[in-house]
Short mmCIF file of C-alpha atoms in Angstrom, two decimals:
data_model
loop_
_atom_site.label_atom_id
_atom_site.label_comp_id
_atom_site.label_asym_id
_atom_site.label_seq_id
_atom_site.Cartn_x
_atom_site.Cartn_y
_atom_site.Cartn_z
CA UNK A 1 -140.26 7.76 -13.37
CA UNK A 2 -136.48 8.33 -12.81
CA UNK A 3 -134.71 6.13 -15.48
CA UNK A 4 -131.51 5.03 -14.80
CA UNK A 5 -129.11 2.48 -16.31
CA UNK A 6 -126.99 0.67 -13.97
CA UNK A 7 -123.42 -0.77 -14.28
CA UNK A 8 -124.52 -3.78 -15.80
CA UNK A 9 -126.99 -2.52 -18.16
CA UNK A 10 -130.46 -2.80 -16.89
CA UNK A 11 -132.80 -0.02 -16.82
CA UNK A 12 -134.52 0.34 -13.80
CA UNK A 13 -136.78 3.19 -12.00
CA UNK A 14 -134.78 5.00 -9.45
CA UNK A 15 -137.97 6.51 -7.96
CA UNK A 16 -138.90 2.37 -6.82
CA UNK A 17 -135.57 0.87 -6.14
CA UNK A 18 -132.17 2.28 -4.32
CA UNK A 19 -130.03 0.30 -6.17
CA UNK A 20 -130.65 -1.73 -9.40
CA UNK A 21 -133.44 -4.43 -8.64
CA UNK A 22 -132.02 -7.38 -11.34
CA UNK A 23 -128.41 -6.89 -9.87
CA UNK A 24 -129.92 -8.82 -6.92
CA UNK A 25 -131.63 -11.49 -9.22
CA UNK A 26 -134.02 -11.31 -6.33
CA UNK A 27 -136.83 -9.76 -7.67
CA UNK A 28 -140.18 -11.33 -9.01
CA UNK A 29 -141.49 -9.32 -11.53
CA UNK A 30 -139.87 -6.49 -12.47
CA UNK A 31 -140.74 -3.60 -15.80
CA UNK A 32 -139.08 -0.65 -16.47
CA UNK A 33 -138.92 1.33 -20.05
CA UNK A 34 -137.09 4.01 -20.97
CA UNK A 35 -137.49 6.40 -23.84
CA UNK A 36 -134.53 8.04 -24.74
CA UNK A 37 -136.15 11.48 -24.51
CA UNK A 38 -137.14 11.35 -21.11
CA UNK A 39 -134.33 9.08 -20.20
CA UNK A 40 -132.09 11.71 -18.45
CA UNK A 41 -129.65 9.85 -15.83
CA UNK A 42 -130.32 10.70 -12.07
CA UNK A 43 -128.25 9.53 -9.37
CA UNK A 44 -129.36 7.09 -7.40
CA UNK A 45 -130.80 7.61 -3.89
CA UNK A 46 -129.64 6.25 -1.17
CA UNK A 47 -132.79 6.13 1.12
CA UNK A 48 -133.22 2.64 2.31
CA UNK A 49 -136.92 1.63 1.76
CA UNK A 50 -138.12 -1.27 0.62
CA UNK A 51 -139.15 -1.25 -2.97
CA UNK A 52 -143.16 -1.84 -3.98
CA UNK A 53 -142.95 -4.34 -6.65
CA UNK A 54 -146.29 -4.08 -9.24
CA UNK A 55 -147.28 -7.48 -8.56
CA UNK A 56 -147.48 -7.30 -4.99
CA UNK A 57 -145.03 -9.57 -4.30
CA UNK A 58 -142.52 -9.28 -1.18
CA UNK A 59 -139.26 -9.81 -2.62
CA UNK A 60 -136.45 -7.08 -1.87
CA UNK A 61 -133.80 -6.41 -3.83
CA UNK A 62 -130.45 -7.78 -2.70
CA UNK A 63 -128.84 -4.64 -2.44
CA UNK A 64 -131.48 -3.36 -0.08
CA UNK A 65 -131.19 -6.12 1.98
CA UNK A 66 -127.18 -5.55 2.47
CA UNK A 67 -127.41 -2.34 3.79
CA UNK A 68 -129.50 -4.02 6.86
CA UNK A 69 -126.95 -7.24 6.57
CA UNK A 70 -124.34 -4.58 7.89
CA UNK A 71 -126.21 -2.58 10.33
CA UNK A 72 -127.35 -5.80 12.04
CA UNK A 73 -123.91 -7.44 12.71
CA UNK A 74 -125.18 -9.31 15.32
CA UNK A 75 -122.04 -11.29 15.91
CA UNK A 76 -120.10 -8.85 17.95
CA UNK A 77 -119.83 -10.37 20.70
CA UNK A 78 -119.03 -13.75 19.88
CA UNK A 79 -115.09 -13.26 19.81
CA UNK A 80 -115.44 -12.48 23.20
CA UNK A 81 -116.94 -15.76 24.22
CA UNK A 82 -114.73 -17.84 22.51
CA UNK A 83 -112.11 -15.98 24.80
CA UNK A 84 -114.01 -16.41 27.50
CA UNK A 85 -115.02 -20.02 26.86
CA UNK A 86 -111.02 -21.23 26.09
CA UNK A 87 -112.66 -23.31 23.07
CA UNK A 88 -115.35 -23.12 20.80
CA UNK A 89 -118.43 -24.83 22.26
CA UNK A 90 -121.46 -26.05 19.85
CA UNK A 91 -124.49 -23.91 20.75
CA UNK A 92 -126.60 -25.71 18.09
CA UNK A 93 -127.23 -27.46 15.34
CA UNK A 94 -128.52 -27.68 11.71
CA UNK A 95 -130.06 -31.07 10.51
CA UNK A 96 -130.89 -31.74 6.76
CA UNK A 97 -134.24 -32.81 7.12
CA UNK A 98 -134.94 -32.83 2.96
CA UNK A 99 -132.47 -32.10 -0.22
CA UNK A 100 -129.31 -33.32 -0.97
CA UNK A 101 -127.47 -33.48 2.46
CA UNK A 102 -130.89 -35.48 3.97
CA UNK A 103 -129.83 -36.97 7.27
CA UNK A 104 -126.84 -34.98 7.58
CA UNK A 105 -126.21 -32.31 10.78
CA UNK A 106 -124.10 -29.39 10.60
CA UNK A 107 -122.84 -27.45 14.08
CA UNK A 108 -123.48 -24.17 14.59
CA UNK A 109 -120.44 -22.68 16.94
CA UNK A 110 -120.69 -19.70 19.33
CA UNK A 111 -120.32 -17.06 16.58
CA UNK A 112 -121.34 -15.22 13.22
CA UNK A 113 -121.10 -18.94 11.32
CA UNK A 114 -120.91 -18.45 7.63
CA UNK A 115 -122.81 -20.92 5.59
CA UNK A 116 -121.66 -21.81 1.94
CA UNK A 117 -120.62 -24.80 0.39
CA UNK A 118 -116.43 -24.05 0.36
CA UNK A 119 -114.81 -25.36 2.81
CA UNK A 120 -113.72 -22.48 4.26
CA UNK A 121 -117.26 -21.79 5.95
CA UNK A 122 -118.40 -22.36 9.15
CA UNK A 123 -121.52 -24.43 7.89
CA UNK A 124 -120.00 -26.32 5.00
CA UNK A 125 -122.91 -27.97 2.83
CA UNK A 126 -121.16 -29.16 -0.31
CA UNK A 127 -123.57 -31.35 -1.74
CA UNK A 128 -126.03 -28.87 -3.24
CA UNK A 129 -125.25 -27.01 -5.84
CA UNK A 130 -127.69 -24.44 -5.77
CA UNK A 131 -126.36 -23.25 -2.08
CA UNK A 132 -123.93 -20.12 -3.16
CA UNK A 133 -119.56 -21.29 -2.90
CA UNK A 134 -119.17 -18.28 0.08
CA UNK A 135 -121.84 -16.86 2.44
CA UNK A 136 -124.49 -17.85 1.53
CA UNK A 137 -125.78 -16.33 4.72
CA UNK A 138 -124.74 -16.27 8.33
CA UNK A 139 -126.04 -18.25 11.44
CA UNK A 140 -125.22 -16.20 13.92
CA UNK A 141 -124.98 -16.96 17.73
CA UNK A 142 -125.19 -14.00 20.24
CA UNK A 143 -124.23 -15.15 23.60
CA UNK A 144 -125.08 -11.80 25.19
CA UNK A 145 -129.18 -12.60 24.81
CA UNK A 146 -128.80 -16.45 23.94
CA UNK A 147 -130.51 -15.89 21.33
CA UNK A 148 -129.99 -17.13 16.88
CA UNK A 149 -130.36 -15.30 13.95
CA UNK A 150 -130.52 -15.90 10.21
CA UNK A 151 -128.75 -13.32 8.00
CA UNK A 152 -129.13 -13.15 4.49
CA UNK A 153 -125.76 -12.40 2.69
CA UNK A 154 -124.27 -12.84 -0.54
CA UNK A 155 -126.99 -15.42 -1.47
CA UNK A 156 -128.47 -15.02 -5.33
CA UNK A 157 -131.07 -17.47 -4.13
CA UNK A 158 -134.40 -16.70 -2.16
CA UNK A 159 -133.64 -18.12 1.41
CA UNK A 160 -136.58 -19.32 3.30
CA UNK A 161 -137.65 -19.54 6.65
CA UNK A 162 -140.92 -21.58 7.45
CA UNK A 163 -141.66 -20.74 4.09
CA UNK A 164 -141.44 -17.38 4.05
CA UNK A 165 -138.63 -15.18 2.05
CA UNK A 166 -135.87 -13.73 4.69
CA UNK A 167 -134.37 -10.83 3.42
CA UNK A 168 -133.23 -8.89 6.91
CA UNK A 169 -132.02 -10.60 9.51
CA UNK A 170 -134.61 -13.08 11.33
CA UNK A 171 -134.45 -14.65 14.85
CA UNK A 172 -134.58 -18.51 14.96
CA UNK A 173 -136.72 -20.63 17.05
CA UNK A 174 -136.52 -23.97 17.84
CA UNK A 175 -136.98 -26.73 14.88
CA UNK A 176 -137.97 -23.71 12.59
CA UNK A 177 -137.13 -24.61 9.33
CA UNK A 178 -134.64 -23.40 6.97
CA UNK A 179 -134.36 -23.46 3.19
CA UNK A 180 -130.68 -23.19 1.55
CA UNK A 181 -131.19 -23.80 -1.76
CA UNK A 182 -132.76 -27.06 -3.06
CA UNK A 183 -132.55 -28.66 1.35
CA UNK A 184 -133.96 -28.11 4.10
CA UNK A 185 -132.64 -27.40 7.18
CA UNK A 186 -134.21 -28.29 11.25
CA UNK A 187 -132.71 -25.55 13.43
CA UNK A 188 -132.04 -27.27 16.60
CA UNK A 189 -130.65 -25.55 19.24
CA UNK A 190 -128.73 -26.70 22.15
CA UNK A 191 -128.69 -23.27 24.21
CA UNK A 192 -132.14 -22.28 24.92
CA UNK A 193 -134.08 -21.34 28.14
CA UNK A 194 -132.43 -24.67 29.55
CA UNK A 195 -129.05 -24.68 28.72
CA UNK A 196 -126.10 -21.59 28.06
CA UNK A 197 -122.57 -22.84 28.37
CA UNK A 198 -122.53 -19.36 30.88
CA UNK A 199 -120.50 -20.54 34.36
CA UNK A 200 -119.52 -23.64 32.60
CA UNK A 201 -115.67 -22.77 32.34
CA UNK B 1 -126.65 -7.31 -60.67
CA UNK B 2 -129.34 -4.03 -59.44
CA UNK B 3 -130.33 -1.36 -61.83
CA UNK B 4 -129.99 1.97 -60.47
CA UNK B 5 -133.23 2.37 -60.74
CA UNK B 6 -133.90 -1.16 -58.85
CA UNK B 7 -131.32 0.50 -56.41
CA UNK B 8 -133.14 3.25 -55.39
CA UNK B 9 -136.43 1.61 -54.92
CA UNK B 10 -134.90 -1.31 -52.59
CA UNK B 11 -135.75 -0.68 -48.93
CA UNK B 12 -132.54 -2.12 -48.19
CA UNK B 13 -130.47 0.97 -48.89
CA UNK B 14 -130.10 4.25 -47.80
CA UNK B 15 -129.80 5.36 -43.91
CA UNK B 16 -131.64 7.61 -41.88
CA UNK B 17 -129.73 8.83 -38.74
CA UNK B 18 -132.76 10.35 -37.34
CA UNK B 19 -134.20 7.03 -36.03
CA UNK B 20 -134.27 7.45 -32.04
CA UNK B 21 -135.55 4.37 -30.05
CA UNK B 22 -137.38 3.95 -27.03
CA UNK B 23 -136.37 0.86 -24.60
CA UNK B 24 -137.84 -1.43 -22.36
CA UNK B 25 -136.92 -4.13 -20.25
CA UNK B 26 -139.14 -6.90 -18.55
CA UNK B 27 -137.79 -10.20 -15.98
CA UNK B 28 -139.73 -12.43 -14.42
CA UNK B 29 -139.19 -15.56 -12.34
CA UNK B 30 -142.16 -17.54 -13.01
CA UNK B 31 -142.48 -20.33 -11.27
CA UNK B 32 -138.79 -20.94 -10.72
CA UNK B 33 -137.17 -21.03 -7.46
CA UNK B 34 -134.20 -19.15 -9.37
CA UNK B 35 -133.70 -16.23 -11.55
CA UNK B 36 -131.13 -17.58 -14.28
CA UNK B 37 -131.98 -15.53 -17.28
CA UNK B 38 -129.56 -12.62 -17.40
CA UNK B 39 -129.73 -9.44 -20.05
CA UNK B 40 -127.77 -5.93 -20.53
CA UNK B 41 -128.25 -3.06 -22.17
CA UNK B 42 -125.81 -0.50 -23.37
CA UNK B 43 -126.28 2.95 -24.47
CA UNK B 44 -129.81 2.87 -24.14
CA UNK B 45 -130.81 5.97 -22.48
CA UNK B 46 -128.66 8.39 -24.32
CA UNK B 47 -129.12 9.11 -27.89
CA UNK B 48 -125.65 10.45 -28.32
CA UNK B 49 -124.55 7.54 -27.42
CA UNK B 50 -126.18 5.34 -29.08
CA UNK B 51 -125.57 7.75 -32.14
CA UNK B 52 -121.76 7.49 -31.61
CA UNK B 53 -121.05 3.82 -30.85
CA UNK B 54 -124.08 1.42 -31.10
CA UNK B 55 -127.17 0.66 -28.82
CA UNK B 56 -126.40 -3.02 -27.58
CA UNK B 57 -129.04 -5.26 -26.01
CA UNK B 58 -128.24 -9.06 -24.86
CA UNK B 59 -130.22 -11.82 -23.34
CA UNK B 60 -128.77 -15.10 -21.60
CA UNK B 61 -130.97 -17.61 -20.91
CA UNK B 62 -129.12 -19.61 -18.48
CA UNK B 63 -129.50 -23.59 -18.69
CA UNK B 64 -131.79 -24.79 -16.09
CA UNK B 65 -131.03 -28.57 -15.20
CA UNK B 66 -127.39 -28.01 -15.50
CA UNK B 67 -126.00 -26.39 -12.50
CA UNK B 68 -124.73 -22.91 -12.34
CA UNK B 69 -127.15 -21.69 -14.99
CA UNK B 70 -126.90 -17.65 -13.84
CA UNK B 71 -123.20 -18.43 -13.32
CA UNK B 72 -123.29 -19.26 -17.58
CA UNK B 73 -125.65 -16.49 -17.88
CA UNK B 74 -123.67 -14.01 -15.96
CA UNK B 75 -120.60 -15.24 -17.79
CA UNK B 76 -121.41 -15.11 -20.88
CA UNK B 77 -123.40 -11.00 -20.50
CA UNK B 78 -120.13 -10.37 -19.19
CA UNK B 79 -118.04 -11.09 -22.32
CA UNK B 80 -121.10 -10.55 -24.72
CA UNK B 81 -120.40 -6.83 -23.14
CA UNK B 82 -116.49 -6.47 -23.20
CA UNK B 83 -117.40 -7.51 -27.25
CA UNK B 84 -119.18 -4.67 -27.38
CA UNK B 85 -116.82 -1.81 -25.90
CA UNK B 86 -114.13 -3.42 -28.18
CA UNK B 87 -116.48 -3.35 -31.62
CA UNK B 88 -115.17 -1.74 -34.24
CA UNK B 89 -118.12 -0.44 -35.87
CA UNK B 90 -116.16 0.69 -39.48
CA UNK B 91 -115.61 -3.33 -40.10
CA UNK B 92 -118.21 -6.14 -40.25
CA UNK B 93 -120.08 -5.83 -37.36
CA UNK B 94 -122.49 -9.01 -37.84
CA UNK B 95 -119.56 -10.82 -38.29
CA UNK B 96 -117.97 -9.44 -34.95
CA UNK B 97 -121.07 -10.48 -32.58
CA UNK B 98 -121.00 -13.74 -34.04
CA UNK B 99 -117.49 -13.79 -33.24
CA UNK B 100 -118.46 -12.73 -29.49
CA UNK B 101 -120.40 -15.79 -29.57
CA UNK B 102 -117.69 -18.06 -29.52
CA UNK B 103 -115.60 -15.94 -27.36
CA UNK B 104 -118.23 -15.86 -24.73
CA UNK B 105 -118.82 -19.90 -25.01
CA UNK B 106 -114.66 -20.27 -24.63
CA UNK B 107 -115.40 -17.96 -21.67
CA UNK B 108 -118.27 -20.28 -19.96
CA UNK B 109 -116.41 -23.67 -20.80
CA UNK B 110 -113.58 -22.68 -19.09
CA UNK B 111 -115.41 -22.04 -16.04
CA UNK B 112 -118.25 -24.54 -15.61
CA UNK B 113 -116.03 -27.18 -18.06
CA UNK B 114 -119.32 -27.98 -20.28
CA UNK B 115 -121.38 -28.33 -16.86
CA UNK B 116 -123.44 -25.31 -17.49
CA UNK B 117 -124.40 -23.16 -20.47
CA UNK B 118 -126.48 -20.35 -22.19
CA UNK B 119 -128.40 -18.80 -24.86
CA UNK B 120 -127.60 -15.91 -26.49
CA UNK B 121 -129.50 -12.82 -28.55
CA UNK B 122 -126.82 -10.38 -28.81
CA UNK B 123 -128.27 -7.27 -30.79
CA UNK B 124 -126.41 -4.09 -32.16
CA UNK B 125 -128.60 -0.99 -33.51
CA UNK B 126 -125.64 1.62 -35.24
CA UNK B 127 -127.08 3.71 -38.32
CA UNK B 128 -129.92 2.65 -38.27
CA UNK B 129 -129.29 -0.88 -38.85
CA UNK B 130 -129.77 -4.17 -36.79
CA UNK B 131 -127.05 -6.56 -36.34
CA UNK B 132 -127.08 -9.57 -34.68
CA UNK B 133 -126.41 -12.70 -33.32
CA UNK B 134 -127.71 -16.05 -31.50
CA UNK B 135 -126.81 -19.10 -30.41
CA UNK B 136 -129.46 -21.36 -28.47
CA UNK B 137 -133.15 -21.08 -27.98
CA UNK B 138 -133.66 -17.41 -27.24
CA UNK B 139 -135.67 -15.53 -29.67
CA UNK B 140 -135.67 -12.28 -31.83
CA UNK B 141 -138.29 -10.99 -33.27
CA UNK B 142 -138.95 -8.07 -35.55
CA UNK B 143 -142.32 -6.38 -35.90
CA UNK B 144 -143.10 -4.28 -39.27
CA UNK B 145 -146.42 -2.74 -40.75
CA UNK B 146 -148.30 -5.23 -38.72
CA UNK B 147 -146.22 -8.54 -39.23
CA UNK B 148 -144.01 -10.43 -36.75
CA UNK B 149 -140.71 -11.49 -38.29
CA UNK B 150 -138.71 -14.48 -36.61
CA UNK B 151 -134.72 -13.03 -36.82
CA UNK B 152 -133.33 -16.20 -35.55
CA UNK B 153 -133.71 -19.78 -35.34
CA UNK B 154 -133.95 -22.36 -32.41
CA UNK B 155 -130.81 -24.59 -32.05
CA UNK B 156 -132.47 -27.24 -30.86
CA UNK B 157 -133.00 -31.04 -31.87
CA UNK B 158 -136.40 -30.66 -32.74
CA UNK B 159 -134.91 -28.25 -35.81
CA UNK B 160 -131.95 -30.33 -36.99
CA UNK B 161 -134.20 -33.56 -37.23
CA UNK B 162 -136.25 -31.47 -39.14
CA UNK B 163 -133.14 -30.53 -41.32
CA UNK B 164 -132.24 -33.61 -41.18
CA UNK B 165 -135.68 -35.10 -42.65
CA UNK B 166 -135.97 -32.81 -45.56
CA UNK B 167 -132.10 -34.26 -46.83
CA UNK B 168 -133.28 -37.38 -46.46
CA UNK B 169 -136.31 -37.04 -48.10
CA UNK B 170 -138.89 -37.06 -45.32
CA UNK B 171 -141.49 -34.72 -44.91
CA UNK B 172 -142.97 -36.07 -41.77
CA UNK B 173 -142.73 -32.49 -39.07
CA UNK B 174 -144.66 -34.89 -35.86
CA UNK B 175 -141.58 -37.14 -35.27
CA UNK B 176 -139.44 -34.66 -34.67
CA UNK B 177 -142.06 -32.68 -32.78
CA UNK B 178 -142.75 -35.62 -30.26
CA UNK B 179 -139.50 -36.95 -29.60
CA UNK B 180 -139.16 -36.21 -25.91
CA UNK B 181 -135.85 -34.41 -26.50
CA UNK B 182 -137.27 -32.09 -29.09
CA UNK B 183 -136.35 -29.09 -26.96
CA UNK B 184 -132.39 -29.84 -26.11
CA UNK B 185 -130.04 -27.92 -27.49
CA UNK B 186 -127.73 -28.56 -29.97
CA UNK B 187 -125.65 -25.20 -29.64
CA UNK B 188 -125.20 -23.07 -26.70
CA UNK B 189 -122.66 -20.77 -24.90
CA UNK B 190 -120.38 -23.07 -23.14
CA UNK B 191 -120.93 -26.00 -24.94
CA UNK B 192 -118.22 -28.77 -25.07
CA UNK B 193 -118.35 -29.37 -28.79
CA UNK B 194 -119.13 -27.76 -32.36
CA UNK B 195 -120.69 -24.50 -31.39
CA UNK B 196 -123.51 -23.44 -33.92
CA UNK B 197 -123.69 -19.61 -34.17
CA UNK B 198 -126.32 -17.46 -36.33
CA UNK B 199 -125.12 -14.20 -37.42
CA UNK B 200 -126.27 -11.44 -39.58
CA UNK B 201 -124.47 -10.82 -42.71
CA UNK B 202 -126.19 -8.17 -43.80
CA UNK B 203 -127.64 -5.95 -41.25
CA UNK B 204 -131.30 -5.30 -41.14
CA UNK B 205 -132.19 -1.32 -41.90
CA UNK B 206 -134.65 -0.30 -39.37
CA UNK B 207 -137.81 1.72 -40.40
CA UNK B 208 -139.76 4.20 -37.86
CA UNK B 209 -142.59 2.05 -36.00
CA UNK B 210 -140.70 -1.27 -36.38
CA UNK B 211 -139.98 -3.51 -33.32
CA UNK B 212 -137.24 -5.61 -31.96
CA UNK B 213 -138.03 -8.26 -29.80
CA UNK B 214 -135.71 -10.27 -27.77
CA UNK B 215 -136.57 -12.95 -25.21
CA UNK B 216 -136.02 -15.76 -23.43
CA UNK B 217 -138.34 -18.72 -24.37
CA UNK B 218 -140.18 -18.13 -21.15
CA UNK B 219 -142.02 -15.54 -23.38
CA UNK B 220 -140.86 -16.71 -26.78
CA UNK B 221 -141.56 -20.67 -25.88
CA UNK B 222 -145.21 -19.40 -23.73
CA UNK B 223 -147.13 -16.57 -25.68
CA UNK B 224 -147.63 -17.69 -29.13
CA UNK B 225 -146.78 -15.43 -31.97
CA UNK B 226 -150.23 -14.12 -32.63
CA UNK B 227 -150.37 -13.29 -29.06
CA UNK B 228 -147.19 -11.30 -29.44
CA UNK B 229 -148.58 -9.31 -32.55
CA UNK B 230 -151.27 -8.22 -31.30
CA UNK B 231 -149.48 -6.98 -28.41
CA UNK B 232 -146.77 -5.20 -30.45
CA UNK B 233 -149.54 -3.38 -32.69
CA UNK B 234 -149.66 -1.34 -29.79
CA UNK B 235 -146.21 0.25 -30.08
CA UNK B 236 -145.18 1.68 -26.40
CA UNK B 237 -142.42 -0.60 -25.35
CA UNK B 238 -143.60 0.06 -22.18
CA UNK B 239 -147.06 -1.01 -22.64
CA UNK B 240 -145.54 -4.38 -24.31
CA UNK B 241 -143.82 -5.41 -21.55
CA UNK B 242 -146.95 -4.86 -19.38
CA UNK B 243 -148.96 -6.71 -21.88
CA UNK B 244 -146.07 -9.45 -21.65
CA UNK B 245 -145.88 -9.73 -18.27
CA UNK B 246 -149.68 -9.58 -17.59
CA UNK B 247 -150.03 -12.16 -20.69
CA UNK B 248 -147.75 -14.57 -18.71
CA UNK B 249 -149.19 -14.50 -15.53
CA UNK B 250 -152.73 -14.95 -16.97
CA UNK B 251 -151.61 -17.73 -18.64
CA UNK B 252 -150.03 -19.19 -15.20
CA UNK B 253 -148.46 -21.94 -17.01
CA UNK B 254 -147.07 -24.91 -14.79
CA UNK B 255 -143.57 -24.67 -14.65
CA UNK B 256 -143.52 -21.24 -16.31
CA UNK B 257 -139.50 -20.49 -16.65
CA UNK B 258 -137.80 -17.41 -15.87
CA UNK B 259 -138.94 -15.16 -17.87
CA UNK B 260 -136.70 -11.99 -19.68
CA UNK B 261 -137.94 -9.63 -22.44
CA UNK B 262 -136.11 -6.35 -24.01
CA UNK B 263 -138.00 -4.51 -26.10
CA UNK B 264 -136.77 -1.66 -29.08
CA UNK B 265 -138.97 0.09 -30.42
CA UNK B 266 -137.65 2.75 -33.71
CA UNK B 267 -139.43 5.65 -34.19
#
């Protein structure tokens, strides 16, 4: 065991984890002890694999899941298709189907949509609390392969899709369903196999 | 007034700078959808450091059912910390955390405006002496020769009624106990109101094989205190926490809260 205290004061095994597991407030169960004798400080590695947690459970440290956040920036492409399209075209939608919000739809646009409850997001879904102020994650929208992703960013909540924990990047599929915070979300898409707003200038 | 001779025999004097301490720490979510305990730890891996300014250890328990609980809980570590760096450890240190306290409350007001709050256990080991203090329902324990020693008390209704009982005369501990808002609190970081804050004013000199245990009451409030003494008899910090943790998920209580223990043992 590697000990290591990290900037905020937890001890944590830097054999296990890249980067400090409770920075991410992500992990389930997580024990670490140091003794001050065998506590000598290593640097942290930088190897990106995903930590074994004791308990057998599959949550990922935050920090491990950023480092895929930015090598999966699936969103390239969208600025180009707004140019292309002369306005920003709805390619889907998000429809509170439980929580807060019920009832409520949200448009997802032709980009890397942010999703947080300012304003200033893409995906704007003030009414729950729990749902982080700024990027919560991203929705994005590659026009390239028509297809929809769900990216976990700066999120300090678990974010769920069909029930199961998303920590890297995860392609959507028609009325899969979404957890941000305390609602749920219906992923609805309106380009699909049928329908690209391609040739429609 | 002490004899010399009463003096000499008290275990409350005297210093021994060879104490070294061994730390753990142990979080949990339960069954929580949210981790909003938060805890820190300074100094803990480096004797000289701990030697020359203080080993610190801090637990936030943030308040579930008010939003923004980790946002109080993050908050409040944050300033519990910067009181820390700034302690001046030739004056009264007790005096100082509890002081942090109320700092750290001013801190989470001002950002969740009495929306959101925390517990506190803020702990300082320098020469061989404990210091500390608490606001909330956290707990701190001490374990010595085979006895577990509550530090700290629960700010929580369920203790002033009891207070509030014995002045006027009643000796009756169920009422209290069954009112359905025995567990609020009635003092916590970021409270908008009279804060209560416990401090030591005299630290507590630390013996080899004692204990310190600080927790949220996701341990504290779930594993009873028998349960936690036999566990501490066995002395590794490390083991504890296992034991802890293990304890906890055996137990698989409903509900069971996030879940944060740090661990000191003085040897």
């Amino acid at each position: 065991m590697a000990l290591q205290e990290c900037a905020n004061g937890h001890l944590y095994d830097t054999d296990q984890y890249p980067t400090c597991p409770y920075c991410s407030g992500g992990a389930n169960v997580i024990n670490f002890a140091a003794s001050s004798e065998v506590g000598k400080t290593v640097a942290a590695t930088n190897a990106v694999i995903p930590p074994i947690s004791e308990v057998g459970s599959t949550v990922a440290p935050q920090a491990y899941m950023k480092k895929e956040e930015s090598s999966a920036d699936i969103g390239k492409t969208v600025g180009v298709f707004q140019k292309k399209m002369h306005f920003e075209p709805v390619v889907g939608w998000l429809v509170c189907i439980e929580g807060p919000e019920k009832g409520k739809d949200f448009r997802i646009y032709g980009k890397n949509n942010t999703v947080g409850r300012s304003e200033k997001m893409d995906i704007c879904i003030k009414g729950d609390t729990t749902i982080s102020r700024e990027n919560h994650a991203r929705l994005a929208y590659d026009e390239k392969h028509n297809a929809f992703h769900l990216i976990p960013a700066e999120s300090t909540n678990t974010i769920y899709l069909n029930d199961e924990p998303v920590y890297v990047p995860a392609k959507l599929t028609s009325r899969d369903i979404i957890e941000f915070g305390e609602g749920k979300f219906m992923f609805v898409p309106l380009c699909d196999d049928n329908f690209t707003w391609k040739d429609k200038k | 007034m002490l004899s010399d001779n009463q003096r000499t025999l008290s275990p409350l004097t005297g210093f021994d700078d060879s104490l070294q301490y061994q730390v753990a720490n142990l979080q949990g979510l339960g069954r929580r959808q949210r981790q909003e305990d938060s805890f820190t730890l300074a100094n803990a891996l480096s004797r000289e450091q701990y030697l020359k300014s203080g080993l610190m250890i801090c637990v936030c328990d943030g308040m579930g059912g008010m939003k923004d609980g980790k946002v109080a809980s993050e908050t409040a570590i944050a300033s519990l910390r910067r009181t820390f760096s700034a302690l001046d450890l030739s004056g009264n240190i007790g005096r100082q955390l509890g002081n942090g306290l109320y700092a750290a409350s001013d801190e989470v007001l001002s950002i969740l405006g009495g929306g959101g709050g925390s517990t506190a256990v803020f702990c300082v080991f320098y020469q061989d002496k404990l210091y500390f203090s608490s606001a909330g329902d956290s707990f701190l324990y001490l374990y010595r020769g085979g006895r577990l020693i509550r530090l700290n008390v629960e700010h929580n209704l369920c203790n002033q009624r009891y207070l509030e009982n014995i002045r006027d005369g009643e000796l009756d501990i169920n009422g209290p106990r069954e009112d359905a808002e025995a567990q609020a609190l009635t003092s916590f970081l970021g409270m908008d109101g009279e804060l209560t804050v416990d401090y030591s004013a005299h630290p507590i000199p630390l013996r080899r094989g004692d204990i310190v245990l600080a927790c949220s009451d996701g341990v504290g409030g779930v594993l009873g205190e028998g349960a936690l003494l036999t566990m501490l008899e066995g002395g590794n910090v490390q083991e504890i926490a296992k034991d802890i943790d293990e304890a906890i998920q055996t137990i698989q209580k409903p509900n069971q809260d996030n879940y944060t223990a740090l661990l000191v043992s003085c040897y």
